[in-house]
CSV table of C-alpha atoms in Angstrom, one decimal:
chain,number,residue,atom,x,y,z
G,1,MET,CA,136.8,-42.1,132.0
G,2,SER,CA,136.4,-45.8,130.1
G,3,THR,CA,133.8,-46.2,128.6
G,4,LEU,CA,132.9,-49.1,130.4
G,5,ASN,CA,131.8,-46.5,133.0
G,6,ASP,CA,130.5,-44.0,130.5
G,7,PRO,CA,127.1,-45.4,129.1
G,8,TYR,CA,127.2,-42.3,126.4
G,9,ALA,CA,130.6,-42.9,125.1
G,10,TRP,CA,130.2,-46.7,124.9
G,11,ALA,CA,126.8,-46.1,122.5
G,12,ARG,CA,129.0,-43.5,121.0
G,13,GLY,CA,131.2,-45.8,119.9
G,14,LYS,CA,129.2,-49.0,118.6
G,15,ILE,CA,127.3,-46.4,116.6
G,16,LEU,CA,130.8,-46.0,115.0
G,17,GLU,CA,131.5,-49.1,114.8
G,18,ARG,CA,128.0,-49.6,112.7
G,19,THR,CA,127.6,-46.3,110.6
G,20,SER,CA,128.6,-46.8,106.9
G,21,PRO,CA,128.9,-44.2,104.4
G,22,THR,CA,125.6,-46.5,102.6
G,23,ILE,CA,123.5,-46.1,105.5
G,24,SER,CA,124.1,-42.7,106.5
G,25,ILE,CA,122.3,-41.5,103.4
G,26,SER,CA,119.0,-39.9,104.5
G,27,SER,CA,116.0,-39.0,102.3
G,28,PHE,CA,116.0,-35.4,104.0
G,29,TYR,CA,116.3,-33.6,100.4
G,30,LYS,CA,113.5,-35.8,98.6
G,31,SER,CA,111.5,-35.7,101.2
G,32,THR,CA,110.7,-31.8,101.6
G,33,LEU,CA,110.8,-31.3,98.3
G,34,ARG,CA,108.1,-33.4,98.0
G,35,PHE,CA,106.7,-32.3,100.9
G,36,LEU,CA,106.4,-28.7,99.3
G,37,LEU,CA,105.4,-30.5,95.9
G,38,SER,CA,102.2,-31.7,97.8
G,39,LYS,CA,101.5,-28.5,99.4
G,40,PHE,CA,101.6,-26.1,96.7
G,41,GLY,CA,100.1,-28.5,94.4
G,42,GLU,CA,96.9,-28.1,96.7
G,43,PHE,CA,95.9,-24.4,95.4
G,44,ARG,CA,93.1,-23.0,93.5
G,45,TYR,CA,92.0,-20.2,92.0
G,46,ILE,CA,88.6,-18.4,90.9
G,47,ASP,CA,88.4,-18.3,86.9
G,48,ALA,CA,86.1,-15.3,85.2
G,49,GLU,CA,83.6,-17.8,85.2
G,50,ASN,CA,83.7,-18.8,89.0
G,51,ASN,CA,84.9,-22.2,88.5
G,52,SER,CA,87.4,-23.4,91.6
G,53,ILE,CA,90.5,-24.5,89.2
G,54,GLY,CA,93.7,-26.3,90.5
G,55,VAL,CA,97.0,-25.0,90.0
G,56,LYS,CA,99.8,-27.7,88.7
G,57,CYS,CA,103.2,-27.4,90.2
G,58,PHE,CA,106.4,-28.7,89.0
G,59,PHE,CA,109.7,-29.2,89.9
G,60,GLY,CA,111.8,-27.3,87.6
G,61,ASN,CA,114.1,-24.2,87.8
G,62,LYS,CA,112.8,-21.0,85.4
G,63,GLU,CA,114.7,-22.3,82.1
G,64,ARG,CA,112.6,-25.4,82.6
G,65,ALA,CA,109.6,-23.9,83.1
G,66,ILE,CA,109.9,-21.5,80.3
G,67,ALA,CA,110.6,-24.2,77.6
G,68,LYS,CA,107.4,-26.3,79.3
G,69,ILE,CA,105.2,-23.6,79.3
G,70,THR,CA,106.8,-22.6,75.6
G,71,GLN,CA,107.1,-26.6,74.3
G,72,GLU,CA,104.1,-28.4,75.5
G,73,ASP,CA,100.6,-28.0,74.6
G,74,ASN,CA,98.8,-28.9,76.8
G,75,ILE,CA,100.7,-26.1,79.7
G,76,ILE,CA,97.8,-24.2,80.7
G,77,LEU,CA,98.6,-20.8,82.9
G,78,PRO,CA,98.9,-20.6,85.9
G,79,VAL,CA,101.2,-23.2,87.4
G,80,MET,CA,103.8,-23.2,89.3
G,81,SER,CA,107.6,-24.6,89.5
G,82,ILE,CA,109.8,-25.1,92.4
G,83,ASN,CA,113.5,-25.7,92.2
G,84,GLN,CA,116.5,-26.1,95.5
G,85,ASP,CA,118.6,-22.5,94.9
G,86,SER,CA,121.2,-23.6,97.5
G,87,SER,CA,121.9,-25.5,100.7
G,88,GLY,CA,124.1,-25.2,103.5
G,89,GLU,CA,125.4,-26.1,107.1
G,90,ASP,CA,123.1,-23.9,109.9
G,91,ASP,CA,125.8,-23.0,112.4
G,92,ASP,CA,123.1,-21.3,114.5
G,93,ARG,CA,121.7,-24.6,115.5
G,94,ARG,CA,124.2,-26.8,115.0
G,95,ARG,CA,125.1,-29.1,117.6
G,96,GLN,CA,128.1,-31.3,119.2
G,97,SER,CA,129.3,-34.4,117.4
G,98,SER,CA,129.4,-36.2,120.9
G,99,ASN,CA,125.8,-35.3,121.4
G,100,LEU,CA,123.2,-38.7,121.5
G,101,VAL,CA,119.7,-38.2,121.0
G,102,ILE,CA,117.2,-41.1,122.8
G,103,SER,CA,114.0,-41.2,120.9
G,104,SER,CA,110.6,-43.7,121.7
G,105,PHE,CA,109.6,-45.4,118.4
G,106,TRP,CA,106.5,-47.7,118.0
G,107,SER,CA,107.6,-51.0,116.3
G,108,LYS,CA,104.9,-52.9,114.1
G,109,GLU,CA,106.9,-55.8,114.0
G,110,LYS,CA,107.5,-56.1,117.9
G,111,LYS,CA,103.9,-54.8,118.7
G,112,ARG,CA,105.7,-52.2,121.3
G,113,ALA,CA,107.2,-49.0,122.0
G,114,ILE,CA,111.0,-49.2,121.9
G,115,ARG,CA,113.5,-47.3,122.5
G,116,VAL,CA,116.7,-45.9,119.8
G,117,ILE,CA,119.5,-43.3,119.9
G,118,SER,CA,121.3,-42.2,117.0
G,119,LEU,CA,123.9,-39.2,117.2
G,120,ALA,CA,122.8,-35.4,117.0
G,121,PRO,CA,121.8,-34.9,113.7
G,122,LYS,CA,122.8,-32.2,111.6
G,123,ALA,CA,121.5,-28.6,111.0
G,124,VAL,CA,120.8,-27.2,107.6
G,125,LYS,CA,119.5,-24.1,105.6
G,126,VAL,CA,118.0,-24.8,102.5
G,127,SER,CA,116.4,-22.1,100.0
G,128,TYR,CA,113.6,-22.8,97.5
G,129,ASP,CA,112.4,-20.7,94.4
G,130,LEU,CA,108.8,-21.0,93.8
G,131,ASN,CA,108.1,-19.4,90.7
G,132,ILE,CA,104.4,-18.9,89.8
G,133,TRP,CA,103.2,-18.1,86.4
G,134,CYS,CA,100.1,-16.2,85.3
G,135,LYS,CA,98.0,-14.4,82.5
G,136,TYR,CA,96.1,-12.3,84.7
G,137,ASN,CA,97.0,-10.5,87.3
G,138,ALA,CA,94.2,-11.1,89.2
G,139,ASP,CA,95.1,-15.3,89.2
G,140,LEU,CA,98.9,-14.5,90.6
G,141,ASP,CA,96.9,-11.9,93.3
G,142,GLN,CA,94.7,-15.1,94.3
G,143,ILE,CA,97.8,-17.4,94.5
G,144,SER,CA,100.4,-15.3,96.1
G,145,GLU,CA,97.8,-15.0,99.0
G,146,GLN,CA,97.3,-18.8,99.2
G,147,VAL,CA,101.4,-18.7,99.5
G,148,ARG,CA,101.0,-16.3,101.6
G,149,LEU,CA,98.8,-17.7,103.8
G,150,LEU,CA,100.5,-20.6,104.3
G,151,PHE,CA,103.4,-19.2,105.5
G,152,ASN,CA,101.7,-18.0,109.1
G,153,PRO,CA,105.1,-17.2,110.1
G,154,SER,CA,106.1,-20.9,109.3
G,155,LEU,CA,105.3,-23.9,107.8
G,156,ASN,CA,106.0,-26.5,109.8
G,157,ILE,CA,107.1,-29.5,106.9
G,158,THR,CA,106.6,-33.3,108.4
G,159,ASN,CA,108.0,-36.4,106.7
G,160,ASP,CA,109.2,-39.9,107.5
G,161,PHE,CA,111.8,-38.9,110.1
G,162,THR,CA,110.6,-35.4,111.4
G,163,GLU,CA,108.3,-33.4,112.6
G,164,THR,CA,111.1,-30.4,113.6
G,165,THR,CA,111.7,-28.6,109.9
G,166,LEU,CA,110.4,-25.2,109.6
G,167,ALA,CA,109.7,-23.2,106.5
G,168,PHE,CA,109.9,-18.9,106.1
G,169,LEU,CA,109.2,-16.6,102.9
G,170,GLU,CA,112.8,-14.4,102.9
G,171,GLN,CA,111.8,-12.5,99.9
G,172,GLU,CA,109.3,-12.0,97.0
G,173,LYS,CA,109.7,-10.5,93.2
G,174,ASP,CA,107.7,-9.7,90.5
G,175,HIS,CA,108.8,-9.9,87.2
G,176,ARG,CA,106.6,-9.8,83.9
G,177,VAL,CA,107.9,-12.3,80.8
G,178,THR,CA,107.4,-11.3,77.0
G,179,SER,CA,108.9,-14.3,75.2
G,180,VAL,CA,107.1,-17.0,76.0
G,181,GLY,CA,105.5,-18.8,73.6
G,182,ASP,CA,103.9,-15.9,70.7
G,183,LYS,CA,105.8,-12.8,70.8
G,184,GLU,CA,102.5,-10.7,71.8
G,185,ASP,CA,101.5,-12.9,74.7
G,186,ARG,CA,102.4,-11.5,78.3
G,187,VAL,CA,103.3,-14.1,80.9
G,188,LEU,CA,103.2,-12.8,84.7
G,189,LYS,CA,105.7,-13.9,87.0
G,190,LYS,CA,106.5,-14.0,90.5
G,191,THR,CA,109.2,-15.6,92.4
G,192,PHE,CA,109.1,-16.5,96.7
G,193,ASN,CA,112.2,-17.6,98.1
G,194,ILE,CA,111.9,-20.0,100.7
G,195,SER,CA,114.4,-20.9,103.7
G,196,VAL,CA,113.8,-24.1,104.8
G,197,GLU,CA,115.3,-25.3,108.0
G,198,GLY,CA,115.7,-28.5,109.2
G,199,TYR,CA,118.2,-31.4,110.5
G,200,ILE,CA,119.7,-34.1,108.3
G,201,PRO,CA,119.1,-37.5,110.0
G,202,PHE,CA,121.9,-40.1,111.2
G,203,PRO,CA,120.8,-43.6,111.0
G,204,LYS,CA,118.8,-44.8,114.4
G,205,PHE,CA,120.1,-47.7,116.1
G,206,LEU,CA,118.4,-50.0,118.9
G,207,ILE,CA,120.5,-51.3,121.9
G,208,THR,CA,119.3,-54.9,122.6
G,209,SER,CA,119.3,-57.0,125.6
G,210,THR,CA,122.5,-58.8,124.5
G,211,GLY,CA,124.1,-55.3,125.0
G,212,GLU,CA,124.6,-54.8,121.3
G,213,ILE,CA,123.2,-52.1,119.0
G,214,GLU,CA,121.3,-53.1,115.3
G,215,GLU,CA,120.4,-50.4,112.6
G,216,ILE,CA,116.4,-50.1,112.6
G,217,ILE,CA,115.1,-51.2,109.7
G,218,VAL,CA,111.5,-52.4,110.5
G,219,ASP,CA,108.4,-49.9,109.9
G,220,THR,CA,108.3,-47.9,113.4
G,221,GLU,CA,106.0,-44.8,113.9
G,222,ILE,CA,107.5,-41.8,116.1
G,223,LEU,CA,105.5,-41.1,119.5
G,224,THR,CA,105.1,-37.9,120.1
G,225,SER,CA,102.0,-36.2,122.1
G,226,ASN,CA,99.4,-35.7,120.1
G,227,GLN,CA,99.7,-37.7,117.1
G,228,SER,CA,102.1,-40.7,115.3
G,229,VAL,CA,104.1,-40.5,111.7
G,230,SER,CA,104.9,-42.9,110.0
G,231,GLY,CA,109.2,-43.7,109.6
G,232,SER,CA,111.0,-45.9,108.6
């Protein structure tokens, strides 16, 4: 069947013509990490004087975290660090490359809803390690409890372009570190392994009244059944 008689084949061809490596770059990984840092940055614990204290969460592997705790005098335990451990394709959720996704967006510039198309997103699975560093078991238990409650059974990750990314707790490990700072200091450490299942999106295009397509570069909002989420 020719593309003239198959609108989907025509649209796929137009999208491929307009898609370049530059505009195919998304902020999936950056947005996912930013969301996780924000969520874990909301954690608090109750100290011995019954004060509610916030827990800092920063990006970095365990070596960087140990260096920060050792070298920076202003690092007060407990703290948390998160790092990306691995990333790969998720074959169980992959879609055919020929599929098209049609969505409704609200254009702030045009003041109306518009329909856009894109190629099917790429299914990926990303693994993160969340490390918790404490001096006291009571603090470690409080923070660990908040982590488990956040994943019940999954954490819905929302960002500029998706509301369908889910995070799950895979496993947890207890560690005791005795080489941080003074040699007599004892630091308790627990690691939660988090598996994020999401989709890397392709660029979205608007079909114009002239039968051409153009990349969407204006601010938009994704229309859902009960809310709107800012996007671009």
